[in-house]
PDB file of C-alpha atoms and ligand atoms in Angstrom:
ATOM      1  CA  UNK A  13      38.651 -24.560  53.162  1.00  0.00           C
ATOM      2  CA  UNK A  14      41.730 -22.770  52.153  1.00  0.00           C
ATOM      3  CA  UNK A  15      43.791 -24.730  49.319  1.00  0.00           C
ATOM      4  CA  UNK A  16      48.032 -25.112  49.839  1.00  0.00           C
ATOM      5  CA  UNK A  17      50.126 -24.944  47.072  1.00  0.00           C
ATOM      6  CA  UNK A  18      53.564 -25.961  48.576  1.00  0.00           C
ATOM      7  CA  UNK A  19      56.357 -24.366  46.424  1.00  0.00           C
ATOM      8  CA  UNK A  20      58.694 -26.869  45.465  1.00  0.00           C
ATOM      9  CA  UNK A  21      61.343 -23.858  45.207  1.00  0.00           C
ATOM     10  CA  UNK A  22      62.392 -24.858  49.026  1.00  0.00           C
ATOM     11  CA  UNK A  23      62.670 -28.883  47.955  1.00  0.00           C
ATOM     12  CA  UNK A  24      65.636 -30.649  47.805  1.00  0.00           C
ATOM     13  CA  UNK A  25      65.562 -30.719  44.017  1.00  0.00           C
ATOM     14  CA  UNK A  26      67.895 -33.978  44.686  1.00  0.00           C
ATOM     15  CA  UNK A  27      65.150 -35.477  46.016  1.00  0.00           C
ATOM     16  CA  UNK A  28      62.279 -34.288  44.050  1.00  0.00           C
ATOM     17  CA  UNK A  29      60.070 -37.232  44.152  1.00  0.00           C
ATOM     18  CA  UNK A  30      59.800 -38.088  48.096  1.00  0.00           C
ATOM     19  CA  UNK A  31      59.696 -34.181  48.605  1.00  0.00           C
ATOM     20  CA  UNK A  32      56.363 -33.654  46.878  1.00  0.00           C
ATOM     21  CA  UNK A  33      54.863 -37.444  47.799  1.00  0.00           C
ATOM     22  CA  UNK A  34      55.445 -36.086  51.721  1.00  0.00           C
ATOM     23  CA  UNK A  35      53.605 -32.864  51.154  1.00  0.00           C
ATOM     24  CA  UNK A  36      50.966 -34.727  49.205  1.00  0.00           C
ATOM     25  CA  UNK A  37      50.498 -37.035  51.737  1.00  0.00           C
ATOM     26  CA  UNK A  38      50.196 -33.845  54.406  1.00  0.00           C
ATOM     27  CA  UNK A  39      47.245 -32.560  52.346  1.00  0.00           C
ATOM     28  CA  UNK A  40      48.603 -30.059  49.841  1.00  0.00           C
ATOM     29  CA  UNK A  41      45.885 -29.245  47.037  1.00  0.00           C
ATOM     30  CA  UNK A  42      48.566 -28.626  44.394  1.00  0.00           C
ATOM     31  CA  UNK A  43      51.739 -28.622  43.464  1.00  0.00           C
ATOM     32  CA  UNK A  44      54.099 -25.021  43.067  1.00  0.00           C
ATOM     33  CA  UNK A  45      56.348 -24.566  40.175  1.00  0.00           C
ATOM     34  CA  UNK A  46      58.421 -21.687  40.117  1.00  0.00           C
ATOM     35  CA  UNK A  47      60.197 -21.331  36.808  1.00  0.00           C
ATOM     36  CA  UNK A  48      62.425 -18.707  35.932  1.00  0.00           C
ATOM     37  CA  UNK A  49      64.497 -17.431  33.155  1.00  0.00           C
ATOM     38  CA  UNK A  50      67.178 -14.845  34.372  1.00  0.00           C
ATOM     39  CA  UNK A  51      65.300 -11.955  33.035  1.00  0.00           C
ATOM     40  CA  UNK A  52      62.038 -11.289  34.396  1.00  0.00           C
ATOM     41  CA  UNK A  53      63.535 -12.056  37.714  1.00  0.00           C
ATOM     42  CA  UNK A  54      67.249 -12.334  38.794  1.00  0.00           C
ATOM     43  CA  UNK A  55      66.947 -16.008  39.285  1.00  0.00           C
ATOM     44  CA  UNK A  56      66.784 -19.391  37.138  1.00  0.00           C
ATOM     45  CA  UNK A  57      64.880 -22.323  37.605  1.00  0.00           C
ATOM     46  CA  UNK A  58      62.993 -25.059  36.335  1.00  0.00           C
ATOM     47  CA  UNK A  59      61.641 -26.041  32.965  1.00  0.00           C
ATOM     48  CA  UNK A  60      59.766 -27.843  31.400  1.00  0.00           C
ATOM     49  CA  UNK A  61      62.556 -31.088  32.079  1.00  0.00           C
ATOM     50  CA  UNK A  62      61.488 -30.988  35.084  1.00  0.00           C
ATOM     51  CA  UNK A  63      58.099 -30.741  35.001  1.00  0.00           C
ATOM     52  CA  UNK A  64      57.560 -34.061  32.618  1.00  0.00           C
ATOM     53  CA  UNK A  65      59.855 -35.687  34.985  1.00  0.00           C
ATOM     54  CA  UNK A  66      57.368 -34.745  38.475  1.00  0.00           C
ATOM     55  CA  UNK A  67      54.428 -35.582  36.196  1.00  0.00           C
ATOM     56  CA  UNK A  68      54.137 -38.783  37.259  1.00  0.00           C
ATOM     57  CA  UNK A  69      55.179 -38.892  40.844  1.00  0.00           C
ATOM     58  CA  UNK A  70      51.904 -37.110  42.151  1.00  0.00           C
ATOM     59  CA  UNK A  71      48.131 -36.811  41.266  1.00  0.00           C
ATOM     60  CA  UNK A  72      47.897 -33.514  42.364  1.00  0.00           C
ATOM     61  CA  UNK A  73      47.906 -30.527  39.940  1.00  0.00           C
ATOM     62  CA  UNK A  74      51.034 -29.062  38.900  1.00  0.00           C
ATOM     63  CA  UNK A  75      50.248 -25.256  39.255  1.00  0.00           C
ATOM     64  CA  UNK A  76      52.885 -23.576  36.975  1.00  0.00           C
ATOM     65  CA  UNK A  77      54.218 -20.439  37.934  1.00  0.00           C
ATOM     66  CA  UNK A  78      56.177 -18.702  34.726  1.00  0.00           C
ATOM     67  CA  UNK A  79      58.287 -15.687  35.944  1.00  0.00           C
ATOM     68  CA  UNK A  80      59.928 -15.566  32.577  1.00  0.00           C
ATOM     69  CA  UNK A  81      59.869 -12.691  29.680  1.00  0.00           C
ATOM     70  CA  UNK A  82      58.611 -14.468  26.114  1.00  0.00           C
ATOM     71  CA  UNK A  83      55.858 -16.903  27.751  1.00  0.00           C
ATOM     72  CA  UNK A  84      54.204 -16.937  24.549  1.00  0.00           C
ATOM     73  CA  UNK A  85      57.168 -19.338  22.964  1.00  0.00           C
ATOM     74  CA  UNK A  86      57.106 -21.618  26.087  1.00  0.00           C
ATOM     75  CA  UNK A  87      53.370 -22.315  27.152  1.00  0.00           C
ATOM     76  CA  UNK A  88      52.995 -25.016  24.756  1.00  0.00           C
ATOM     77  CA  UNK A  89      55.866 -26.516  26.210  1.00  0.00           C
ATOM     78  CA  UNK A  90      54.805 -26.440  29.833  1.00  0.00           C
ATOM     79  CA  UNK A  91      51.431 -27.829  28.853  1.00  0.00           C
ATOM     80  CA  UNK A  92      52.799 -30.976  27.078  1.00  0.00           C
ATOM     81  CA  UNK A  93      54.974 -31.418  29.978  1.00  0.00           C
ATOM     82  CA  UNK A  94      52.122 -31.881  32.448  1.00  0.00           C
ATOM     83  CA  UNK A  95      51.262 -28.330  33.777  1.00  0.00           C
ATOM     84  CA  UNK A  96      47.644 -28.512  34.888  1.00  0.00           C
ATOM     85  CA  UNK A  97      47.776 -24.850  35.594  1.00  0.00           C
ATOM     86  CA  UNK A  98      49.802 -22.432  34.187  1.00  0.00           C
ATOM     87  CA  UNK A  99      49.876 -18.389  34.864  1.00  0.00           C
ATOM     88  CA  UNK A 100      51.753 -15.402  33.297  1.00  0.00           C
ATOM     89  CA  UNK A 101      52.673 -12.465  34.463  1.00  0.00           C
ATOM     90  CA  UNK A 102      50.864  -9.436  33.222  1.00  0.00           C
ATOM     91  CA  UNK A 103      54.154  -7.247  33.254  1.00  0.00           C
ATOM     92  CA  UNK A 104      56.201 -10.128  31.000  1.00  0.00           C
ATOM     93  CA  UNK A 105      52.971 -10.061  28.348  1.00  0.00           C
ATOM     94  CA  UNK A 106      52.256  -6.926  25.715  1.00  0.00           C
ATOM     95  CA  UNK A 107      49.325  -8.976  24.511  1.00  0.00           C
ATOM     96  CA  UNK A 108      47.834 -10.326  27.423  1.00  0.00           C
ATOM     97  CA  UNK A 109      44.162 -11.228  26.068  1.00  0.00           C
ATOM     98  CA  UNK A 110      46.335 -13.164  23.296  1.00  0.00           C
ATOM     99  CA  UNK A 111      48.592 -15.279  25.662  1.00  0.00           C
ATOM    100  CA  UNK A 112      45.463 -16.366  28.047  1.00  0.00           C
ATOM    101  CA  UNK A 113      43.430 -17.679  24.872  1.00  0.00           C
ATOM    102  CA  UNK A 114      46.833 -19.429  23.926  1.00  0.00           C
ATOM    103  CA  UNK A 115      46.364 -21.085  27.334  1.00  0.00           C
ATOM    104  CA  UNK A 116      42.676 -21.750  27.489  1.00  0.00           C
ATOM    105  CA  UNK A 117      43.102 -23.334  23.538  1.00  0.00           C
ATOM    106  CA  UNK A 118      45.551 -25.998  25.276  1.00  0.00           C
ATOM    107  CA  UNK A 119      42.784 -27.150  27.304  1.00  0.00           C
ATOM    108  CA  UNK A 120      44.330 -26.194  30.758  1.00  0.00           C
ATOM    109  CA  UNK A 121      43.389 -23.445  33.664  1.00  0.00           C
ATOM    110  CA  UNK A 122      44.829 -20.264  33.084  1.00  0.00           C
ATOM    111  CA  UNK A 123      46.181 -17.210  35.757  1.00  0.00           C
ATOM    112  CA  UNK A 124      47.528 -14.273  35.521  1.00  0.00           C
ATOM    113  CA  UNK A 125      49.890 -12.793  38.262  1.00  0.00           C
ATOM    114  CA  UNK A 126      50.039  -9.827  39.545  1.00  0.00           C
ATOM    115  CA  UNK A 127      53.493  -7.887  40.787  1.00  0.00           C
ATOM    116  CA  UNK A 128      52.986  -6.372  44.137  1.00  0.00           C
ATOM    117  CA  UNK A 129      53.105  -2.606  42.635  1.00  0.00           C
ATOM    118  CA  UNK A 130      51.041  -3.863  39.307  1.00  0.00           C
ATOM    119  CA  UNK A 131      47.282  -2.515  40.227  1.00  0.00           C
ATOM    120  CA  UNK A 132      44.142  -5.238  39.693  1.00  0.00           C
ATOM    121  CA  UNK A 133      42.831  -3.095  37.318  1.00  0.00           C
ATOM    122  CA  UNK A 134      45.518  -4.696  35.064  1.00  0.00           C
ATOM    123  CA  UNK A 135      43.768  -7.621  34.489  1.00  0.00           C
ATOM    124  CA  UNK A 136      39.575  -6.355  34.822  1.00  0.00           C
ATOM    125  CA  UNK A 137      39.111  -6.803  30.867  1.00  0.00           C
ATOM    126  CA  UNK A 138      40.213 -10.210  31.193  1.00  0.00           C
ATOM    127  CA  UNK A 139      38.883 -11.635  34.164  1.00  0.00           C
ATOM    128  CA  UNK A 140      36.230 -13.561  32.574  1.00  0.00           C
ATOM    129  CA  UNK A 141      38.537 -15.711  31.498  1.00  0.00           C
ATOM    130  CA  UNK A 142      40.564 -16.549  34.177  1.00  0.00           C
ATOM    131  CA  UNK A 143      40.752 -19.708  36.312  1.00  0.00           C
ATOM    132  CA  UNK A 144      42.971 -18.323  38.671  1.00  0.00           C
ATOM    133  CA  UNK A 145      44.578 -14.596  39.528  1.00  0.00           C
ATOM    134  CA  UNK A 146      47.961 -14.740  41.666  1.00  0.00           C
ATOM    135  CA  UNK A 147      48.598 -11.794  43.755  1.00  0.00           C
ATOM    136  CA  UNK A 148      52.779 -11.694  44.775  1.00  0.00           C
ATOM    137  CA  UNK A 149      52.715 -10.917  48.195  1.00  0.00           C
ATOM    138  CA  UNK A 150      56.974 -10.777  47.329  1.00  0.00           C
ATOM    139  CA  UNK A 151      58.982  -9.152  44.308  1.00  0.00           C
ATOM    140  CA  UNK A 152      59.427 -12.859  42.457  1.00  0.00           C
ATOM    141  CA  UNK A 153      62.397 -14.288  41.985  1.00  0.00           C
ATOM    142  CA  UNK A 154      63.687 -15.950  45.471  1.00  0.00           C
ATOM    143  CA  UNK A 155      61.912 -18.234  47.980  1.00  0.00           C
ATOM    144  CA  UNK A 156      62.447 -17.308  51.873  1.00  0.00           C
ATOM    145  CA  UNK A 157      61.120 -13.283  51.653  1.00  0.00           C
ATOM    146  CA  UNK A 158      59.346 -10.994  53.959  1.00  0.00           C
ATOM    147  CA  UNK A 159      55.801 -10.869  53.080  1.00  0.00           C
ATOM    148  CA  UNK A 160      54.397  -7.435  51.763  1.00  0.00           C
ATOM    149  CA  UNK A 161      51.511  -6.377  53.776  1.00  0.00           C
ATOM    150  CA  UNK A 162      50.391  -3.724  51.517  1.00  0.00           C
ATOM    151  CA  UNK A 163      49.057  -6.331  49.032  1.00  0.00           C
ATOM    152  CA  UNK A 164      46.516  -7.655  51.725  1.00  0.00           C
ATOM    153  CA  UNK A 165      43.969  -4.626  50.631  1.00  0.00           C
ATOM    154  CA  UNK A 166      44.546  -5.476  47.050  1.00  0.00           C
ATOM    155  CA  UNK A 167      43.147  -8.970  47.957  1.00  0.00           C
ATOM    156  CA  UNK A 168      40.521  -7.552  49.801  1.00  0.00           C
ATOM    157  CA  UNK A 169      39.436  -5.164  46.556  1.00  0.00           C
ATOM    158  CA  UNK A 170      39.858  -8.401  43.881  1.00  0.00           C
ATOM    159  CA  UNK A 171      37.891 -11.002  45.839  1.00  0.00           C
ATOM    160  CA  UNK A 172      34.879  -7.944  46.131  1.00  0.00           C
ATOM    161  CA  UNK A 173      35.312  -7.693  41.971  1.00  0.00           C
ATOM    162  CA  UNK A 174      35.183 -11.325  41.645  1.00  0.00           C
ATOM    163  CA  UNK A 175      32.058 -11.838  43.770  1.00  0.00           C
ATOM    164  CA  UNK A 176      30.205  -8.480  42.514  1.00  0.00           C
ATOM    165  CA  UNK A 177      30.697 -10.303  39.010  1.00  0.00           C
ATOM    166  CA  UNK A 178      29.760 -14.020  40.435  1.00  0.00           C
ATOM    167  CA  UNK A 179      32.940 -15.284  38.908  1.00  0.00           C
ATOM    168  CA  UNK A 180      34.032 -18.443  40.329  1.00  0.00           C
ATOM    169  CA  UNK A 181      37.989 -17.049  40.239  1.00  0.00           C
ATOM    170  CA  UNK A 182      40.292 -18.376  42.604  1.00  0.00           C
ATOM    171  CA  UNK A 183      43.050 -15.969  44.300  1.00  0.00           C
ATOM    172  CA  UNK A 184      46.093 -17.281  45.036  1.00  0.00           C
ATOM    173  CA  UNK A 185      48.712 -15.401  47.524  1.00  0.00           C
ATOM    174  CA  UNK A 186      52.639 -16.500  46.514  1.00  0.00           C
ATOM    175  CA  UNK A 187      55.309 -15.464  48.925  1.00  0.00           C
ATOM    176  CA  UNK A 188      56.352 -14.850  52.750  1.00  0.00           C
ATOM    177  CA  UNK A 189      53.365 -16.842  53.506  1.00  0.00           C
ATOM    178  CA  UNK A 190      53.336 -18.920  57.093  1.00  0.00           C
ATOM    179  CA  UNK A 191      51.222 -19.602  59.326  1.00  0.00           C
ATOM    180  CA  UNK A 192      50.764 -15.741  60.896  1.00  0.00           C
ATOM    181  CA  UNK A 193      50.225 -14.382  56.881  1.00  0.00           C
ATOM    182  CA  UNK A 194      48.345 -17.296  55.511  1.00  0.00           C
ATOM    183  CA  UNK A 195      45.482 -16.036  58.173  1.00  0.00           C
ATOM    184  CA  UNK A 196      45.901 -12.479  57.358  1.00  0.00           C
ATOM    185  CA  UNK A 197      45.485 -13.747  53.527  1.00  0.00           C
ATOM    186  CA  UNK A 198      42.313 -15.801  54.193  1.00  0.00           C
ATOM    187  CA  UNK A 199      40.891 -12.872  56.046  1.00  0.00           C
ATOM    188  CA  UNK A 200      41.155 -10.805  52.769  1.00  0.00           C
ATOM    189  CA  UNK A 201      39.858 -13.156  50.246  1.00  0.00           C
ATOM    190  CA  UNK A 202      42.387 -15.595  49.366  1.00  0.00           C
ATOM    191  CA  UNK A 203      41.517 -19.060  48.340  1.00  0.00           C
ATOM    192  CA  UNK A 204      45.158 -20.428  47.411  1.00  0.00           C
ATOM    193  CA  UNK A 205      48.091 -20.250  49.806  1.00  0.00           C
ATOM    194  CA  UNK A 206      51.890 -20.658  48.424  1.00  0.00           C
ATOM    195  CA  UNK A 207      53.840 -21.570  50.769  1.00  0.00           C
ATOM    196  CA  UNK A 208      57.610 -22.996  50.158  1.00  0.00           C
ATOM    197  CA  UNK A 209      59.977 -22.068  52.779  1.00  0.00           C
ATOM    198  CA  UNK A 210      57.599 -22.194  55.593  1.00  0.00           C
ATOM    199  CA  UNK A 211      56.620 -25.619  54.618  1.00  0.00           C
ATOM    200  CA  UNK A 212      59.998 -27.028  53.467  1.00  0.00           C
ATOM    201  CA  UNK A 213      62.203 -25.519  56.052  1.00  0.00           C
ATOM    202  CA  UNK A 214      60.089 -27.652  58.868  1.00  0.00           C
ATOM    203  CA  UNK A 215      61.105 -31.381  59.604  1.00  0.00           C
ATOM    204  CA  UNK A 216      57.546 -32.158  60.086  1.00  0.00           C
ATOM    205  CA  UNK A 217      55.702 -30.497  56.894  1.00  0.00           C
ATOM    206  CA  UNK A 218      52.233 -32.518  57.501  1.00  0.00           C
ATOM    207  CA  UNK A 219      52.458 -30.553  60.503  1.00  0.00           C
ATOM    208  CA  UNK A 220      53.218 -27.183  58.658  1.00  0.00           C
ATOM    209  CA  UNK A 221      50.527 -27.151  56.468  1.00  0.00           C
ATOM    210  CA  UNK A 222      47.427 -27.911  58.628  1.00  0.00           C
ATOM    211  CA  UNK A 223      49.377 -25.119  60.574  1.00  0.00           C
ATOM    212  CA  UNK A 224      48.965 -22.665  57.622  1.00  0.00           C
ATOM    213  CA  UNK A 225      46.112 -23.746  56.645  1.00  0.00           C
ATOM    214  CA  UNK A 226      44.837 -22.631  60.244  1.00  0.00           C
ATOM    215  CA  UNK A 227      43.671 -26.138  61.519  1.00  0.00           C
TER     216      UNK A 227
HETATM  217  C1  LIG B 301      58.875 -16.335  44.498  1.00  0.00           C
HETATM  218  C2  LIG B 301      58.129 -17.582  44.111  1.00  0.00           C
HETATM  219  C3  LIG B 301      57.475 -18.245  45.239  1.00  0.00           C
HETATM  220  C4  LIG B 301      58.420 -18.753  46.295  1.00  0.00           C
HETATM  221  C5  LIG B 301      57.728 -18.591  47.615  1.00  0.00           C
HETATM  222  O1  LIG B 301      59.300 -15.681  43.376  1.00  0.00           O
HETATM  223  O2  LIG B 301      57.117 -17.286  43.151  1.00  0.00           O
HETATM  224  O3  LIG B 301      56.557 -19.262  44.842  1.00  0.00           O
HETATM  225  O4  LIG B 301      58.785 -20.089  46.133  1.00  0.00           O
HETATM  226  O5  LIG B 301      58.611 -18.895  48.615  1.00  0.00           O
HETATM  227  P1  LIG B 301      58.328 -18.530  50.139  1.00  0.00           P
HETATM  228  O6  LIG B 301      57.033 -19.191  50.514  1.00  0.00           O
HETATM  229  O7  LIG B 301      59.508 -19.066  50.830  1.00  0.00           O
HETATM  230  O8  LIG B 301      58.218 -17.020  50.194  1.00  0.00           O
HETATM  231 ZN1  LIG B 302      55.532 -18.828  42.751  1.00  0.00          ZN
END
Protein backbone atom coordinates (compact mmCIF):
# COMPACT_ATOMS: atom_id res chain seq x y z
CA UNK A 1 0.00 0.00 0.00
CA UNK A 2 0.96 3.45 -0.92
CA UNK A 3 2.57 5.48 2.15
CA UNK A 4 1.19 9.48 2.85
CA UNK A 5 3.42 11.91 3.93
CA UNK A 6 1.07 14.89 4.76
CA UNK A 7 3.08 18.17 4.39
CA UNK A 8 2.72 20.13 7.34
CA UNK A 9 3.47 23.28 4.97
CA UNK A 10 -0.59 23.64 4.67
CA UNK A 11 -0.98 23.32 8.82
CA UNK A 12 -1.96 25.92 10.87
CA UNK A 13 1.54 26.32 12.27
CA UNK A 14 -0.58 27.93 15.34
CA UNK A 15 -1.81 24.81 15.92
CA UNK A 16 0.93 22.48 15.16
CA UNK A 17 0.27 19.78 17.58
CA UNK A 18 -3.62 18.86 16.95
CA UNK A 19 -2.78 19.39 13.13
CA UNK A 20 -0.40 16.46 12.84
CA UNK A 21 -2.23 14.20 15.84
CA UNK A 22 -5.52 14.50 13.27
CA UNK A 23 -3.60 13.36 10.26
CA UNK A 24 -1.93 10.70 12.35
CA UNK A 25 -4.95 9.51 13.53
CA UNK A 26 -6.32 9.44 9.59
CA UNK A 27 -3.45 7.06 8.77
CA UNK A 28 -0.55 9.15 7.50
CA UNK A 29 2.81 7.00 7.40
CA UNK A 30 4.98 10.07 8.10
CA UNK A 31 5.26 13.28 8.82
CA UNK A 32 6.38 16.28 5.91
CA UNK A 33 8.80 18.93 6.79
CA UNK A 34 9.43 21.47 4.40
CA UNK A 35 12.29 23.69 5.46
CA UNK A 36 13.56 26.45 3.61
CA UNK A 37 16.17 29.05 3.67
CA UNK A 38 15.41 31.98 1.17
CA UNK A 39 17.94 30.83 -1.27
CA UNK A 40 17.49 27.60 -2.77
CA UNK A 41 13.89 28.49 -3.05
CA UNK A 42 12.13 31.93 -2.72
CA UNK A 43 10.52 30.91 0.48
CA UNK A 44 11.42 30.42 4.35
CA UNK A 45 10.37 27.98 6.67
CA UNK A 46 10.99 25.81 9.42
CA UNK A 47 14.03 24.75 11.36
CA UNK A 48 15.23 22.80 13.35
CA UNK A 49 13.02 24.86 16.47
CA UNK A 50 10.47 23.45 15.18
CA UNK A 51 11.24 20.19 14.56
CA UNK A 52 12.46 19.38 18.42
CA UNK A 53 9.31 21.02 19.37
CA UNK A 54 6.84 18.32 16.95
CA UNK A 55 9.21 15.59 18.17
CA UNK A 56 7.22 14.60 20.73
CA UNK A 57 3.68 15.14 19.69
CA UNK A 58 3.65 12.09 17.17
CA UNK A 59 5.26 8.58 16.74
CA UNK A 60 5.37 8.80 13.26
CA UNK A 61 8.60 9.66 11.35
CA UNK A 62 9.47 13.10 10.75
CA UNK A 63 10.54 12.97 7.00
CA UNK A 64 12.73 16.14 6.58
CA UNK A 65 12.63 17.88 3.49
CA UNK A 66 15.81 20.51 3.26
CA UNK A 67 15.29 22.95 0.29
CA UNK A 68 18.15 25.01 1.58
CA UNK A 69 21.80 25.83 -0.07
CA UNK A 70 24.74 24.75 2.68
CA UNK A 71 22.93 21.41 4.02
CA UNK A 72 26.18 20.21 4.98
CA UNK A 73 26.32 22.87 8.14
CA UNK A 74 22.69 22.00 9.14
CA UNK A 75 22.15 18.10 8.94
CA UNK A 76 23.55 17.55 12.25
CA UNK A 77 21.19 19.90 13.48
CA UNK A 78 18.05 18.41 12.00
CA UNK A 79 19.11 15.00 13.21
CA UNK A 80 19.47 16.00 16.93
CA UNK A 81 16.24 17.67 16.58
CA UNK A 82 14.32 14.49 15.78
CA UNK A 83 14.42 14.11 11.91
CA UNK A 84 13.99 10.41 11.24
CA UNK A 85 14.52 11.10 7.61
CA UNK A 86 16.25 13.69 6.12
CA UNK A 87 16.94 14.40 2.14
CA UNK A 88 19.03 16.97 0.16
CA UNK A 89 18.75 18.24 -2.86
CA UNK A 90 21.23 17.18 -5.45
CA UNK A 91 21.32 20.77 -7.09
CA UNK A 92 22.09 22.55 -3.37
CA UNK A 93 25.15 19.75 -2.89
CA UNK A 94 28.76 19.95 -4.95
CA UNK A 95 29.73 16.88 -2.99
CA UNK A 96 26.86 14.81 -2.95
CA UNK A 97 28.49 11.24 -2.09
CA UNK A 98 30.02 13.37 0.96
CA UNK A 99 26.72 14.89 2.36
CA UNK A 100 24.73 11.33 2.13
CA UNK A 101 27.60 9.52 4.23
CA UNK A 102 27.28 12.65 6.60
CA UNK A 103 23.67 11.46 6.87
CA UNK A 104 23.98 7.72 6.98
CA UNK A 105 27.04 8.36 9.90
CA UNK A 106 24.10 10.05 12.06
CA UNK A 107 22.35 6.89 12.06
CA UNK A 108 19.18 8.12 10.15
CA UNK A 109 17.57 7.32 6.45
CA UNK A 110 18.89 9.37 3.89
CA UNK A 111 17.17 10.89 0.28
CA UNK A 112 18.11 12.76 -2.20
CA UNK A 113 15.63 14.98 -4.25
CA UNK A 114 15.39 15.49 -7.43
CA UNK A 115 14.25 19.05 -9.24
CA UNK A 116 11.74 18.40 -11.90
CA UNK A 117 14.35 19.38 -14.84
CA UNK A 118 17.40 17.57 -12.75
CA UNK A 119 17.67 14.02 -14.79
CA UNK A 120 17.84 10.54 -12.47
CA UNK A 121 20.99 9.95 -13.78
CA UNK A 122 22.06 12.57 -11.16
CA UNK A 123 21.95 10.42 -8.46
CA UNK A 124 22.82 6.51 -10.27
CA UNK A 125 26.42 6.49 -8.51
CA UNK A 126 24.79 6.91 -5.33
CA UNK A 127 21.82 4.98 -5.23
CA UNK A 128 23.14 2.25 -3.21
CA UNK A 129 23.01 4.25 -0.55
CA UNK A 130 19.88 5.74 -0.47
CA UNK A 131 16.83 5.08 1.73
CA UNK A 132 14.69 7.19 -0.12
CA UNK A 133 14.83 9.31 -3.68
CA UNK A 134 12.19 12.31 -3.88
CA UNK A 135 11.11 13.19 -7.28
CA UNK A 136 9.43 17.16 -7.21
CA UNK A 137 6.53 16.80 -9.15
CA UNK A 138 6.60 21.09 -8.45
CA UNK A 139 9.57 23.73 -8.64
CA UNK A 140 9.99 23.73 -4.49
CA UNK A 141 9.41 26.43 -2.63
CA UNK A 142 5.40 26.95 -2.17
CA UNK A 143 2.64 24.49 -1.16
CA UNK A 144 -0.75 24.68 -3.33
CA UNK A 145 1.02 24.13 -7.14
CA UNK A 146 -0.04 22.51 -10.30
CA UNK A 147 1.46 19.19 -10.55
CA UNK A 148 4.07 18.60 -13.44
CA UNK A 149 3.08 15.72 -15.49
CA UNK A 150 6.25 15.39 -17.28
CA UNK A 151 7.93 13.94 -14.15
CA UNK A 152 5.47 10.88 -14.19
CA UNK A 153 7.94 9.08 -16.93
CA UNK A 154 10.87 9.95 -14.80
CA UNK A 155 9.14 7.84 -12.06
CA UNK A 156 8.38 5.30 -14.35
CA UNK A 157 12.37 5.08 -15.55
CA UNK A 158 13.70 5.26 -11.55
CA UNK A 159 11.39 2.62 -10.07
CA UNK A 160 12.68 0.20 -13.38
CA UNK A 161 16.53 1.20 -12.09
CA UNK A 162 15.66 0.46 -8.62
CA UNK A 163 14.09 -2.95 -9.28
CA UNK A 164 16.70 -4.00 -12.18
CA UNK A 165 19.26 -3.39 -9.19
CA UNK A 166 16.88 -5.15 -6.36
CA UNK A 167 17.30 -2.08 -4.26
CA UNK A 168 14.75 -1.76 -1.70
CA UNK A 169 14.57 2.36 -2.47
CA UNK A 170 11.52 4.06 -1.79
CA UNK A 171 10.24 6.97 -4.28
CA UNK A 172 8.57 9.60 -2.95
CA UNK A 173 6.41 12.18 -5.25
CA UNK A 174 6.26 15.94 -3.39
CA UNK A 175 3.89 18.42 -4.87
CA UNK A 176 0.35 19.06 -6.67
CA UNK A 177 -0.46 15.69 -5.46
CA UNK A 178 -4.46 14.83 -4.81
CA UNK A 179 -6.37 12.36 -5.23
CA UNK A 180 -6.47 12.40 -9.42
CA UNK A 181 -2.20 12.63 -9.32
CA UNK A 182 -1.55 10.45 -6.37
CA UNK A 183 -3.08 7.55 -8.83
CA UNK A 184 -1.23 8.70 -11.79
CA UNK A 185 1.98 8.55 -9.31
CA UNK A 186 1.26 5.01 -8.03
CA UNK A 187 0.77 3.91 -11.58
CA UNK A 188 4.44 4.95 -12.30
CA UNK A 189 6.24 3.59 -9.39
CA UNK A 190 5.79 5.74 -6.51
CA UNK A 191 5.76 4.40 -3.04
CA UNK A 192 5.50 7.82 -0.99
CA UNK A 193 2.81 10.41 -1.64
CA UNK A 194 3.26 14.22 -0.30
CA UNK A 195 0.43 15.66 -0.05
CA UNK A 196 -0.16 19.16 1.96
CA UNK A 197 -2.71 21.30 0.46
CA UNK A 198 -4.93 18.59 -0.71
CA UNK A 199 -4.97 17.15 2.69
CA UNK A 200 -4.99 20.34 4.82
CA UNK A 201 -7.29 22.43 2.78
CA UNK A 202 -10.21 19.63 3.49
CA UNK A 203 -12.31 19.86 6.82
CA UNK A 204 -12.36 16.18 6.93
CA UNK A 205 -8.52 15.09 6.29
CA UNK A 206 -9.12 11.27 7.52
CA UNK A 207 -11.29 11.45 4.66
CA UNK A 208 -8.61 13.04 2.29
CA UNK A 209 -6.08 10.70 2.70
CA UNK A 210 -7.77 7.26 2.26
CA UNK A 211 -9.01 9.41 -0.78
CA UNK A 212 -5.39 9.83 -2.06
CA UNK A 213 -4.32 6.98 -1.07
CA UNK A 214 -7.05 5.47 -3.53
CA UNK A 215 -9.18 3.54 -0.88
C1 LIG B 1 7.05 22.31 -2.06
C2 LIG B 1 7.13 21.41 -0.86
C3 LIG B 1 5.99 20.51 -0.72
C4 LIG B 1 4.67 21.20 -0.51
C5 LIG B 1 3.63 20.39 -1.21
O1 LIG B 1 8.23 22.99 -2.22
O2 LIG B 1 8.30 20.60 -0.92
O3 LIG B 1 6.19 19.48 0.25
O4 LIG B 1 4.31 21.34 0.83
O5 LIG B 1 2.44 21.07 -1.18
P1 LIG B 1 1.20 20.66 -2.09
O6 LIG B 1 0.87 19.23 -1.77
O7 LIG B 1 0.17 21.63 -1.69
O8 LIG B 1 1.67 20.82 -3.52
ZN1 LIG C 1 8.46 18.83 0.46
Amino acid sequence: MVKIAPSILSANFARLEDDIKDVELGGADYIHVDVMDGHFVPNITIGPLIVNAIRPVTKLPLDVHLMIQNPDQYIEDFAKAGADLISVHVEACNHLHRTIQQIKKLGIKTGVVLNPHTPIEMIQHVLEDLDLVLLMTVNPGFGGQTFIPQVLPKIKALSEIIKEKNLSIEIEVDGGVNKETAKLCVEAGATVLVAGSAIYSQKDRHKAISEIRGN
